Amino acid sequence: MKRSVKLATAVAGAVVIGGTLAAGPVIAAANDGPGASGGTTSQSAQPGPQQGGPGMGQGQGHGMGQGMENRQGQGMGTRDGSCLAAGSVTAEQGTLTEAQKKTLVWAAEEEKLAHDLYTAFGEKYDVRVFDRIAQSETNHLEAVRTLLDRYDVADPTTGKAAGEFTDKTIQATYDRLLAQGEKNEDGALKAGVTVETEDIEALTKAIAAIDDAPDAKQVYENLLAGSERHLAAFNRWLG
């Protein structure tokens, strides 16, 4: 029996991907670009386990004004529609195979990895893009947690502090990218490029494999669109 799940507001540990949906609430936008201005930012949430499925919902509207900016913070900001609002997973629940449930577990840890990594870099460097994308990742994780709850899949991020992960491979990736980013600002930005590039590849495959779960496809498509925007933002800062 399908269950309707309401997303909790800002929760712990996040990562996601935003996109445009034909229906569903438009979510608060986070500014990705350097020196972004005029964008509405979502509420910041301390990452951490939360049960009941975060709504990494993705009823995201594409109305984001993307602007080029320089590292001094001049120019117009990019509105990132990938920040998801509570209750934004609007598509119906379907059926996931065991392999697809494992992908869902991976997505939760990957979103947390991005959030924790960008939060750490945001505390070390005066680079606004990290703080803004970390906020977006929080909402992404909420949406993934909504799916975990709907499909009765254990949340791998429950009880995990910042920088701690259940999957050993994800833990190793986090440790490696954190070390890279702590060397200098460019290393941190390049770590962001790595995270988003790998997420785009994995999400593209996950979307192609889904046939009978409209809500999971909706979330992944939004996560994919969000990763594409985040990748563009990191590349602009590097440029």
mmCIF file of C-alpha atoms in Angstrom:
data_model
loop_
_atom_site.group_PDB
_atom_site.id
_atom_site.type_symbol
_atom_site.label_atom_id
_atom_site.label_comp_id
_atom_site.label_asym_id
_atom_site.label_seq_id
_atom_site.Cartn_x
_atom_site.Cartn_y
_atom_site.Cartn_z
ATOM 1 C CA MET A 1 0.000 0.000 0.000
ATOM 2 C CA LYS A 2 1.460 3.300 -1.050
ATOM 3 C CA ARG A 3 2.215 5.790 1.594
ATOM 4 C CA SER A 4 2.251 9.511 1.327
ATOM 5 C CA VAL A 5 5.347 10.940 2.959
ATOM 6 C CA LYS A 6 5.818 14.489 4.148
ATOM 7 C CA LEU A 7 9.341 15.710 4.079
ATOM 8 C CA ALA A 8 10.951 16.973 7.175
ATOM 9 C CA THR A 9 12.489 20.400 6.913
ATOM 10 C CA ALA A 10 16.209 20.950 7.138
ATOM 11 C CA VAL A 11 17.977 17.877 8.353
ATOM 12 C CA ALA A 12 21.359 16.429 8.768
ATOM 13 C CA GLY A 13 23.781 15.388 6.158
ATOM 14 C CA ALA A 14 22.899 16.180 2.629
ATOM 15 C CA VAL A 15 23.679 15.936 -1.019
ATOM 16 C CA VAL A 16 21.066 16.031 -4.174
ATOM 17 C CA ILE A 17 20.395 17.061 -7.497
ATOM 18 C CA GLY A 18 17.817 19.398 -8.780
ATOM 19 C CA GLY A 19 15.880 19.650 -11.977
ATOM 20 C CA THR A 20 12.709 20.835 -13.563
ATOM 21 C CA LEU A 21 9.452 19.038 -13.046
ATOM 22 C CA ALA A 22 6.182 19.595 -14.751
ATOM 23 C CA ALA A 23 4.427 19.624 -11.423
ATOM 24 C CA GLY A 24 5.423 20.083 -7.827
ATOM 25 C CA PRO A 25 6.298 22.961 -5.544
ATOM 26 C CA VAL A 26 9.094 25.299 -6.464
ATOM 27 C CA ILE A 27 11.753 25.229 -3.825
ATOM 28 C CA ALA A 28 13.858 27.842 -2.214
ATOM 29 C CA ALA A 29 16.874 28.577 -4.336
ATOM 30 C CA ALA A 30 20.490 28.526 -3.280
ATOM 31 C CA ASN A 31 23.107 30.661 -4.985
ATOM 32 C CA ASP A 32 25.957 28.616 -6.367
ATOM 33 C CA GLY A 33 28.003 31.166 -8.191
ATOM 34 C CA PRO A 34 30.748 33.331 -6.832
ATOM 35 C CA GLY A 35 29.440 36.555 -5.437
ATOM 36 C CA ALA A 36 25.912 35.514 -6.181
ATOM 37 C CA SER A 37 23.321 38.101 -5.387
ATOM 38 C CA GLY A 38 19.600 38.280 -5.394
ATOM 39 C CA GLY A 39 19.052 34.549 -4.936
ATOM 40 C CA THR A 40 16.912 33.162 -2.155
ATOM 41 C CA THR A 41 18.827 30.787 -0.010
ATOM 42 C CA SER A 42 17.395 27.817 1.763
ATOM 43 C CA GLN A 43 17.646 27.384 5.502
ATOM 44 C CA SER A 44 20.927 25.941 6.603
ATOM 45 C CA ALA A 45 20.763 22.612 8.368
ATOM 46 C CA GLN A 46 23.393 20.758 10.266
ATOM 47 C CA PRO A 47 23.870 17.406 8.545
ATOM 48 C CA GLY A 48 23.231 14.383 10.571
ATOM 49 C CA PRO A 49 20.996 11.411 10.725
ATOM 50 C CA GLN A 50 17.320 11.883 10.698
ATOM 51 C CA GLN A 51 14.742 9.213 10.459
ATOM 52 C CA GLY A 52 11.523 9.448 8.623
ATOM 53 C CA GLY A 53 13.038 10.183 5.257
ATOM 54 C CA PRO A 54 14.201 13.622 4.296
ATOM 55 C CA GLY A 55 12.448 14.849 1.335
ATOM 56 C CA MET A 56 14.995 15.324 -1.152
ATOM 57 C CA GLY A 57 12.020 16.107 -3.081
ATOM 58 C CA GLN A 58 12.462 17.598 -6.325
ATOM 59 C CA GLY A 59 9.672 19.620 -7.461
ATOM 60 C CA GLN A 60 12.125 22.090 -8.640
ATOM 61 C CA GLY A 61 11.347 24.745 -11.072
ATOM 62 C CA HIS A 62 13.867 25.638 -13.666
ATOM 63 C CA GLY A 63 13.524 29.338 -13.127
ATOM 64 C CA MET A 64 17.078 29.924 -12.223
ATOM 65 C CA GLY A 65 18.968 32.862 -13.521
ATOM 66 C CA GLN A 66 22.466 31.807 -14.235
ATOM 67 C CA GLY A 67 25.104 34.497 -14.338
ATOM 68 C CA MET A 68 28.816 34.533 -14.787
ATOM 69 C CA GLU A 69 30.837 35.864 -11.910
ATOM 70 C CA ASN A 70 34.443 36.374 -11.032
ATOM 71 C CA ARG A 71 36.267 35.225 -7.941
ATOM 72 C CA GLN A 72 35.959 38.640 -6.369
ATOM 73 C CA GLY A 73 32.247 38.108 -6.140
ATOM 74 C CA GLN A 74 31.201 40.561 -8.817
ATOM 75 C CA GLY A 75 28.403 39.916 -11.200
ATOM 76 C CA MET A 76 25.045 38.262 -10.982
ATOM 77 C CA GLY A 77 24.476 35.105 -9.026
ATOM 78 C CA THR A 78 23.165 31.756 -10.104
ATOM 79 C CA ARG A 79 19.897 30.702 -8.618
ATOM 80 C CA ASP A 80 20.086 27.031 -7.951
ATOM 81 C CA GLY A 81 16.686 25.432 -8.197
ATOM 82 C CA SER A 82 18.137 22.256 -6.793
ATOM 83 C CA CYS A 83 17.314 23.180 -3.228
ATOM 84 C CA LEU A 84 14.272 21.094 -2.483
ATOM 85 C CA ALA A 85 11.284 22.068 -0.456
ATOM 86 C CA ALA A 86 9.549 19.851 2.022
ATOM 87 C CA GLY A 87 6.930 17.705 0.391
ATOM 88 C CA SER A 88 8.388 18.148 -3.076
ATOM 89 C CA VAL A 89 8.540 14.450 -3.942
ATOM 90 C CA THR A 90 5.252 14.545 -5.790
ATOM 91 C CA ALA A 91 5.458 11.480 -8.057
ATOM 92 C CA GLU A 92 3.787 8.225 -7.055
ATOM 93 C CA GLN A 93 5.530 5.409 -5.274
ATOM 94 C CA GLY A 94 6.322 2.366 -7.386
ATOM 95 C CA THR A 95 8.527 -0.691 -7.131
ATOM 96 C CA LEU A 96 12.293 -0.942 -6.723
ATOM 97 C CA THR A 97 14.419 -4.016 -7.279
ATOM 98 C CA GLU A 98 17.004 -5.008 -4.694
ATOM 99 C CA ALA A 99 19.721 -3.562 -6.911
ATOM 100 C CA GLN A 100 17.828 -0.274 -7.183
ATOM 101 C CA LYS A 101 17.442 -0.153 -3.402
ATOM 102 C CA LYS A 102 21.206 -0.476 -3.104
ATOM 103 C CA THR A 103 21.537 2.476 -5.471
ATOM 104 C CA LEU A 104 19.214 4.423 -3.190
ATOM 105 C CA VAL A 105 21.468 3.635 -0.226
ATOM 106 C CA TRP A 106 24.454 4.819 -2.243
ATOM 107 C CA ALA A 107 22.632 8.044 -3.133
ATOM 108 C CA ALA A 108 22.050 8.863 0.539
ATOM 109 C CA GLU A 109 25.714 8.433 1.432
ATOM 110 C CA GLU A 110 26.853 10.287 -1.665
ATOM 111 C CA GLU A 111 24.659 13.262 -0.817
ATOM 112 C CA LYS A 112 26.020 13.266 2.720
ATOM 113 C CA LEU A 113 29.557 13.067 1.369
ATOM 114 C CA ALA A 114 29.010 16.156 -0.763
ATOM 115 C CA HIS A 115 27.390 18.070 2.079
ATOM 116 C CA ASP A 116 30.074 17.192 4.631
ATOM 117 C CA LEU A 117 32.902 17.898 2.207
ATOM 118 C CA TYR A 118 31.552 21.286 1.104
ATOM 119 C CA THR A 119 30.790 22.253 4.690
ATOM 120 C CA ALA A 120 34.391 21.507 5.697
ATOM 121 C CA PHE A 121 35.733 23.542 2.782
ATOM 122 C CA GLY A 122 33.314 26.368 3.502
ATOM 123 C CA GLU A 123 34.709 26.625 7.026
ATOM 124 C CA LYS A 124 38.292 26.706 5.751
ATOM 125 C CA TYR A 125 37.996 29.044 2.763
ATOM 126 C CA ASP A 126 36.167 32.296 2.126
ATOM 127 C CA VAL A 127 34.484 30.858 -0.954
ATOM 128 C CA ARG A 128 30.716 31.288 -0.894
ATOM 129 C CA VAL A 129 30.029 28.537 -3.399
ATOM 130 C CA PHE A 130 30.767 25.853 -0.783
ATOM 131 C CA ASP A 131 28.272 27.161 1.761
ATOM 132 C CA ARG A 132 25.529 27.579 -0.819
ATOM 133 C CA ILE A 133 25.928 24.179 -2.415
ATOM 134 C CA ALA A 134 26.202 22.518 1.013
ATOM 135 C CA GLN A 135 22.750 23.935 1.813
ATOM 136 C CA SER A 136 21.455 22.466 -1.424
ATOM 137 C CA GLU A 137 22.960 19.084 -0.600
ATOM 138 C CA THR A 138 21.094 19.047 2.706
ATOM 139 C CA ASN A 139 17.802 19.282 0.858
ATOM 140 C CA HIS A 140 18.930 16.653 -1.621
ATOM 141 C CA LEU A 141 19.592 14.201 1.190
ATOM 142 C CA GLU A 142 16.171 14.929 2.631
ATOM 143 C CA ALA A 143 14.600 13.875 -0.643
ATOM 144 C CA VAL A 144 16.615 10.668 -0.778
ATOM 145 C CA ARG A 145 15.584 9.900 2.783
ATOM 146 C CA THR A 146 11.971 10.272 1.746
ATOM 147 C CA LEU A 147 12.528 7.479 -0.761
ATOM 148 C CA LEU A 148 14.331 5.354 1.824
ATOM 149 C CA ASP A 149 11.302 5.706 4.064
ATOM 150 C CA ARG A 150 8.813 4.937 1.308
ATOM 151 C CA TYR A 151 10.597 1.778 0.245
ATOM 152 C CA ASP A 152 11.466 0.617 3.779
ATOM 153 C CA VAL A 153 15.206 0.812 3.200
ATOM 154 C CA ALA A 154 17.495 1.460 6.169
ATOM 155 C CA ASP A 155 19.115 4.904 6.126
ATOM 156 C CA PRO A 156 22.919 4.383 6.040
ATOM 157 C CA THR A 157 23.518 7.924 7.318
ATOM 158 C CA THR A 158 21.664 7.413 10.602
ATOM 159 C CA GLY A 159 23.931 8.032 13.587
ATOM 160 C CA LYS A 160 26.847 9.118 11.418
ATOM 161 C CA ALA A 161 28.722 12.284 12.344
ATOM 162 C CA ALA A 162 30.099 14.671 9.735
ATOM 163 C CA GLY A 163 32.754 12.884 7.693
ATOM 164 C CA GLU A 164 31.658 9.405 8.789
ATOM 165 C CA PHE A 165 30.141 6.885 6.360
ATOM 166 C CA THR A 166 28.877 3.319 6.381
ATOM 167 C CA ASP A 167 30.300 2.363 2.988
ATOM 168 C CA LYS A 168 34.088 1.920 3.128
ATOM 169 C CA THR A 169 34.556 3.041 -0.463
ATOM 170 C CA ILE A 170 32.638 6.256 0.142
ATOM 171 C CA GLN A 171 34.609 6.804 3.357
ATOM 172 C CA ALA A 172 37.877 6.435 1.445
ATOM 173 C CA THR A 173 36.670 8.833 -1.243
ATOM 174 C CA TYR A 174 35.704 11.418 1.355
ATOM 175 C CA ASP A 175 39.058 11.131 3.152
ATOM 176 C CA ARG A 176 40.972 11.476 -0.115
ATOM 177 C CA LEU A 177 39.028 14.489 -1.374
ATOM 178 C CA LEU A 178 39.120 16.175 2.032
ATOM 179 C CA ALA A 179 42.913 15.839 2.124
ATOM 180 C CA GLN A 180 43.122 17.214 -1.407
ATOM 181 C CA GLY A 181 40.941 20.187 -0.579
ATOM 182 C CA GLU A 182 42.730 21.042 2.642
ATOM 183 C CA LYS A 183 45.948 21.740 0.712
ATOM 184 C CA ASN A 184 44.632 24.829 -1.023
ATOM 185 C CA GLU A 185 41.496 26.517 -2.366
ATOM 186 C CA ASP A 186 41.902 25.233 -5.922
ATOM 187 C CA GLY A 187 42.270 21.701 -4.588
ATOM 188 C CA ALA A 188 38.953 22.107 -2.764
ATOM 189 C CA LEU A 189 37.197 23.427 -5.853
ATOM 190 C CA LYS A 190 38.610 20.573 -7.933
ATOM 191 C CA ALA A 191 37.364 18.124 -5.305
ATOM 192 C CA GLY A 192 33.901 19.599 -5.863
ATOM 193 C CA VAL A 193 34.290 19.069 -9.601
ATOM 194 C CA THR A 194 35.200 15.431 -8.972
ATOM 195 C CA VAL A 195 32.183 14.827 -6.730
ATOM 196 C CA GLU A 196 29.699 16.374 -9.135
ATOM 197 C CA THR A 197 31.203 14.739 -12.229
ATOM 198 C CA GLU A 198 31.026 11.276 -10.667
ATOM 199 C CA ASP A 199 27.495 11.915 -9.392
ATOM 200 C CA ILE A 200 26.331 12.928 -12.868
ATOM 201 C CA GLU A 201 27.648 9.672 -14.318
ATOM 202 C CA ALA A 202 26.122 7.505 -11.578
ATOM 203 C CA LEU A 203 22.751 9.274 -11.590
ATOM 204 C CA THR A 204 22.471 9.030 -15.361
ATOM 205 C CA LYS A 205 22.841 5.260 -15.074
ATOM 206 C CA ALA A 206 20.409 5.084 -12.141
ATOM 207 C CA ILE A 207 17.721 6.975 -14.073
ATOM 208 C CA ALA A 208 18.099 4.703 -17.098
ATOM 209 C CA ALA A 209 17.602 1.628 -14.898
ATOM 210 C CA ILE A 210 14.295 2.772 -13.354
ATOM 211 C CA ASP A 211 11.074 1.528 -14.940
ATOM 212 C CA ASP A 212 8.509 1.205 -12.163
ATOM 213 C CA ALA A 213 9.298 3.889 -9.572
ATOM 214 C CA PRO A 214 8.136 7.368 -10.701
ATOM 215 C CA ASP A 215 9.118 8.995 -7.393
ATOM 216 C CA ALA A 216 12.669 7.613 -7.488
ATOM 217 C CA LYS A 217 13.065 8.745 -11.072
ATOM 218 C CA GLN A 218 11.775 12.199 -10.136
ATOM 219 C CA VAL A 219 14.294 12.540 -7.318
ATOM 220 C CA TYR A 220 17.223 11.266 -9.372
ATOM 221 C CA GLU A 221 16.408 13.577 -12.272
ATOM 222 C CA ASN A 222 16.389 16.533 -9.923
ATOM 223 C CA LEU A 223 19.613 15.406 -8.316
ATOM 224 C CA LEU A 224 21.154 15.122 -11.753
ATOM 225 C CA ALA A 225 20.086 18.632 -12.746
ATOM 226 C CA GLY A 226 21.431 19.937 -9.436
ATOM 227 C CA SER A 227 24.792 18.244 -9.932
ATOM 228 C CA GLU A 228 25.053 19.757 -13.390
ATOM 229 C CA ARG A 229 24.480 23.220 -11.945
ATOM 230 C CA HIS A 230 26.903 22.609 -9.114
ATOM 231 C CA LEU A 231 29.570 21.405 -11.538
ATOM 232 C CA ALA A 232 29.133 24.547 -13.610
ATOM 233 C CA ALA A 233 29.438 26.707 -10.482
ATOM 234 C CA PHE A 234 32.686 25.048 -9.369
ATOM 235 C CA ASN A 235 34.137 25.408 -12.846
ATOM 236 C CA ARG A 236 33.259 29.111 -12.886
ATOM 237 C CA TRP A 237 35.110 29.628 -9.605
ATOM 238 C CA LEU A 238 38.105 27.712 -10.931
ATOM 239 C CA GLY A 239 37.999 29.823 -14.085
#
